Amino acid sequence: MTDSNVLDNADRRDFLGKATAALGVAGAATACWPFISSMNPSSDTLEKATTEVDLGGIAVGQSQTVSWGGKPVFVVHRTPEQVAAMKNSQGGKDPQADAERAKNPEWLVVVGVCTHMGCIPSRTEEGWLCPCHGSVYDNSGRIMHGPAPLNLPVPPVKFVSADKIIIGEA
Ligand code: FES
């Protein structure tokens, strides 16, 4: 084996490594697409979907994420301080009264899909932060900062008892 063959082999290995890495990235992007796409079920699916949630397991100040028609929905048991703060604010660039968003002020139920490009926001003490491009939502799910244009959507919610709701029924 000559020196040039050794170099050729090293170049080949380098090329194969880069090609494999590129395929890996493309594969990951392809794998993500059905997941992201699945976060947007047809309106038909959502119209038929209902999700029952036991509120008894969600302590004051806690939040639970449930699935409704394939979408994540945040169910938040708000503290009295959070309720008072939200009552006194109209939100940011998509103004809306908290009373229009939370039928029962103690409970906020919002679809957990960022209105910018569909990422799932992370819970913070002040509301949510979308990790993709930094959109900030308050404890009423209203957009306060960042590129997202609209508030987190409020799904139809029926309070069937003190500790049970049905998402998807009004
Ligand atoms: S997808 Fe949430 S800020 Fe861009």
Short mmCIF file of C-alpha atoms and ligand atoms in Angstrom, two decimals:
data_model
loop_
_atom_site.label_atom_id
_atom_site.label_comp_id
_atom_site.label_asym_id
_atom_site.label_seq_id
_atom_site.Cartn_x
_atom_site.Cartn_y
_atom_site.Cartn_z
CA MET A 1 0.00 0.00 0.00
CA THR A 2 1.45 3.41 -1.00
CA ASP A 3 1.23 6.65 0.93
CA SER A 4 -1.25 7.98 -1.59
CA ASN A 5 -3.49 4.93 -0.96
CA VAL A 6 -3.39 5.64 2.78
CA LEU A 7 -4.42 9.24 2.11
CA ASP A 8 -7.11 8.05 -0.29
CA ASN A 9 -8.49 5.73 2.36
CA ALA A 10 -8.41 8.48 4.97
CA ASP A 11 -10.22 10.82 2.59
CA ARG A 12 -12.75 8.08 1.86
CA ARG A 13 -13.35 7.53 5.57
CA ASP A 14 -13.72 11.28 6.07
CA PHE A 15 -16.22 11.46 3.21
CA LEU A 16 -18.15 8.46 4.51
CA GLY A 17 -18.26 10.00 8.00
CA LYS A 18 -19.62 13.29 6.66
CA ALA A 19 -22.12 11.54 4.38
CA THR A 20 -23.37 9.42 7.28
CA ALA A 21 -23.73 12.49 9.49
CA ALA A 22 -25.64 14.33 6.73
CA LEU A 23 -27.95 11.36 6.27
CA GLY A 24 -28.48 11.28 10.03
CA VAL A 25 -29.55 14.94 10.06
CA ALA A 26 -31.82 14.41 7.06
CA GLY A 27 -33.25 11.30 8.72
CA ALA A 28 -33.91 13.15 11.96
CA ALA A 29 -35.63 15.99 10.09
CA THR A 30 -37.73 13.45 8.18
CA ALA A 31 -38.57 11.64 11.42
CA CYS A 32 -39.63 14.92 13.07
CA TRP A 33 -41.97 15.90 10.26
CA PRO A 34 -44.72 13.32 10.88
CA PHE A 35 -44.56 14.21 14.59
CA ILE A 36 -44.87 17.95 13.92
CA SER A 37 -47.49 17.26 11.28
CA SER A 38 -49.40 15.02 13.69
CA MET A 39 -49.68 17.99 16.06
CA ASN A 40 -52.09 19.51 13.52
CA PRO A 41 -54.98 17.05 13.29
CA SER A 42 -57.79 17.87 10.90
CA SER A 43 -60.67 19.94 12.21
CA ASP A 44 -62.79 16.80 11.73
CA THR A 45 -60.66 14.90 14.24
CA LEU A 46 -60.82 17.74 16.75
CA GLU A 47 -64.58 18.11 16.37
CA LYS A 48 -65.06 14.47 17.37
CA ALA A 49 -62.33 14.28 20.01
CA THR A 50 -63.06 14.52 23.70
CA THR A 51 -60.67 14.08 26.62
CA GLU A 52 -61.82 13.65 30.20
CA VAL A 53 -59.48 15.09 32.84
CA ASP A 54 -59.53 14.33 36.57
CA LEU A 55 -58.73 17.67 38.20
CA GLY A 56 -58.31 16.07 41.62
CA GLY A 57 -54.72 15.11 40.81
CA ILE A 58 -53.59 18.63 39.90
CA ALA A 59 -52.54 20.62 42.98
CA VAL A 60 -52.79 24.41 43.18
CA GLY A 61 -49.91 25.88 41.18
CA GLN A 62 -49.45 22.70 39.15
CA SER A 63 -50.08 21.98 35.50
CA GLN A 64 -50.82 18.77 33.63
CA THR A 65 -50.44 18.13 29.92
CA VAL A 66 -53.07 15.90 28.33
CA SER A 67 -53.70 14.88 24.74
CA TRP A 68 -56.80 16.08 22.93
CA GLY A 69 -57.25 14.92 19.33
CA GLY A 70 -53.49 14.43 19.09
CA LYS A 71 -52.67 17.90 20.40
CA PRO A 72 -51.11 18.68 23.77
CA VAL A 73 -53.41 20.64 26.08
CA PHE A 74 -52.19 22.35 29.24
CA VAL A 75 -54.54 22.14 32.23
CA VAL A 76 -53.35 24.60 34.90
CA HIS A 77 -54.60 24.89 38.47
CA ARG A 78 -53.82 28.56 38.97
CA THR A 79 -52.93 30.09 42.31
CA PRO A 80 -55.08 32.97 43.71
CA GLU A 81 -52.15 35.32 42.94
CA GLN A 82 -51.99 34.17 39.33
CA VAL A 83 -55.76 34.56 38.94
CA ALA A 84 -55.64 38.11 40.36
CA ALA A 85 -52.69 39.10 38.14
CA MET A 86 -54.38 37.73 35.00
CA LYS A 87 -57.69 39.42 35.85
CA ASN A 88 -55.94 42.81 35.88
CA SER A 89 -54.25 42.37 32.48
CA GLN A 90 -55.52 42.35 28.91
CA GLY A 91 -52.42 40.55 27.63
CA GLY A 92 -50.05 41.74 24.89
CA LYS A 93 -50.32 41.85 21.10
CA ASP A 94 -53.53 39.74 20.99
CA PRO A 95 -55.50 41.44 23.78
CA GLN A 96 -58.21 39.36 25.45
CA ALA A 97 -59.75 39.40 28.91
CA ASP A 98 -58.82 36.46 31.12
CA ALA A 99 -62.53 35.94 31.86
CA GLU A 100 -63.06 35.09 28.16
CA ARG A 101 -60.32 32.46 28.33
CA ALA A 102 -60.94 30.79 31.68
CA LYS A 103 -64.59 29.96 32.44
CA ASN A 104 -63.57 28.95 35.92
CA PRO A 105 -60.73 31.36 36.89
CA GLU A 106 -59.02 28.70 39.02
CA TRP A 107 -58.52 26.53 35.93
CA LEU A 108 -56.86 27.51 32.67
CA VAL A 109 -57.08 25.09 29.75
CA VAL A 110 -55.16 25.96 26.57
CA VAL A 111 -53.84 24.12 23.53
CA GLY A 112 -50.07 23.75 24.06
CA VAL A 113 -48.94 24.56 20.54
CA CYS A 114 -47.04 27.80 19.91
CA THR A 115 -48.90 30.01 17.45
CA HIS A 116 -45.63 30.94 15.72
CA MET A 117 -44.45 27.65 14.18
CA GLY A 118 -46.02 24.95 16.30
CA CYS A 119 -43.43 24.11 18.98
CA ILE A 120 -44.57 23.04 22.43
CA PRO A 121 -43.93 25.81 24.98
CA SER A 122 -42.33 25.00 28.35
CA ARG A 123 -44.00 25.92 31.63
CA THR A 124 -42.52 28.80 33.64
CA GLU A 125 -43.73 30.57 36.78
CA GLU A 126 -45.04 33.46 34.65
CA GLY A 127 -46.71 31.23 32.05
CA TRP A 128 -44.84 29.57 29.16
CA LEU A 129 -41.71 30.09 27.12
CA CYS A 130 -41.45 28.62 23.66
CA PRO A 131 -37.94 27.21 23.30
CA CYS A 132 -37.89 27.51 19.51
CA HIS A 133 -37.80 31.30 19.03
CA GLY A 134 -38.49 32.72 22.49
CA SER A 135 -42.19 33.54 22.49
CA VAL A 136 -43.47 34.25 26.00
CA TYR A 137 -47.05 33.54 27.08
CA ASP A 138 -48.59 34.67 30.37
CA ASN A 139 -50.62 32.61 32.85
CA SER A 140 -53.69 33.12 30.70
CA GLY A 141 -51.86 31.72 27.65
CA ARG A 142 -51.75 35.19 26.05
CA ILE A 143 -48.79 36.13 23.89
CA MET A 144 -46.66 38.76 25.65
CA HIS A 145 -43.33 38.82 23.72
CA GLY A 146 -41.66 37.15 20.78
CA PRO A 147 -42.66 36.24 17.24
CA ALA A 148 -45.87 34.28 17.98
CA PRO A 149 -48.80 36.35 16.65
CA LEU A 150 -51.67 34.94 18.71
CA ASN A 151 -52.60 33.67 22.16
CA LEU A 152 -52.58 29.92 22.84
CA PRO A 153 -56.01 28.71 21.68
CA VAL A 154 -58.67 27.84 24.25
CA PRO A 155 -60.45 24.57 23.40
CA PRO A 156 -64.11 23.90 24.27
CA VAL A 157 -64.22 22.81 27.92
CA LYS A 158 -67.14 21.48 29.96
CA PHE A 159 -66.96 21.37 33.77
CA VAL A 160 -68.99 18.26 34.57
CA SER A 161 -68.23 18.27 38.31
CA ALA A 162 -65.91 19.98 40.79
CA ASP A 163 -63.07 17.68 39.81
CA LYS A 164 -63.81 16.65 36.27
CA ILE A 165 -63.70 18.42 32.89
CA ILE A 166 -64.28 17.24 29.35
CA ILE A 167 -62.13 18.91 26.72
CA GLY A 168 -63.88 19.00 23.36
CA GLU A 169 -67.36 19.61 24.77
CA ALA A 170 -68.76 23.02 25.50
S1 FES B 1 -42.42 28.15 17.37
FE1 FES B 1 -42.69 29.15 19.26
S2 FES B 1 -41.59 30.97 19.07
FE2 FES B 1 -41.34 30.02 17.14
#
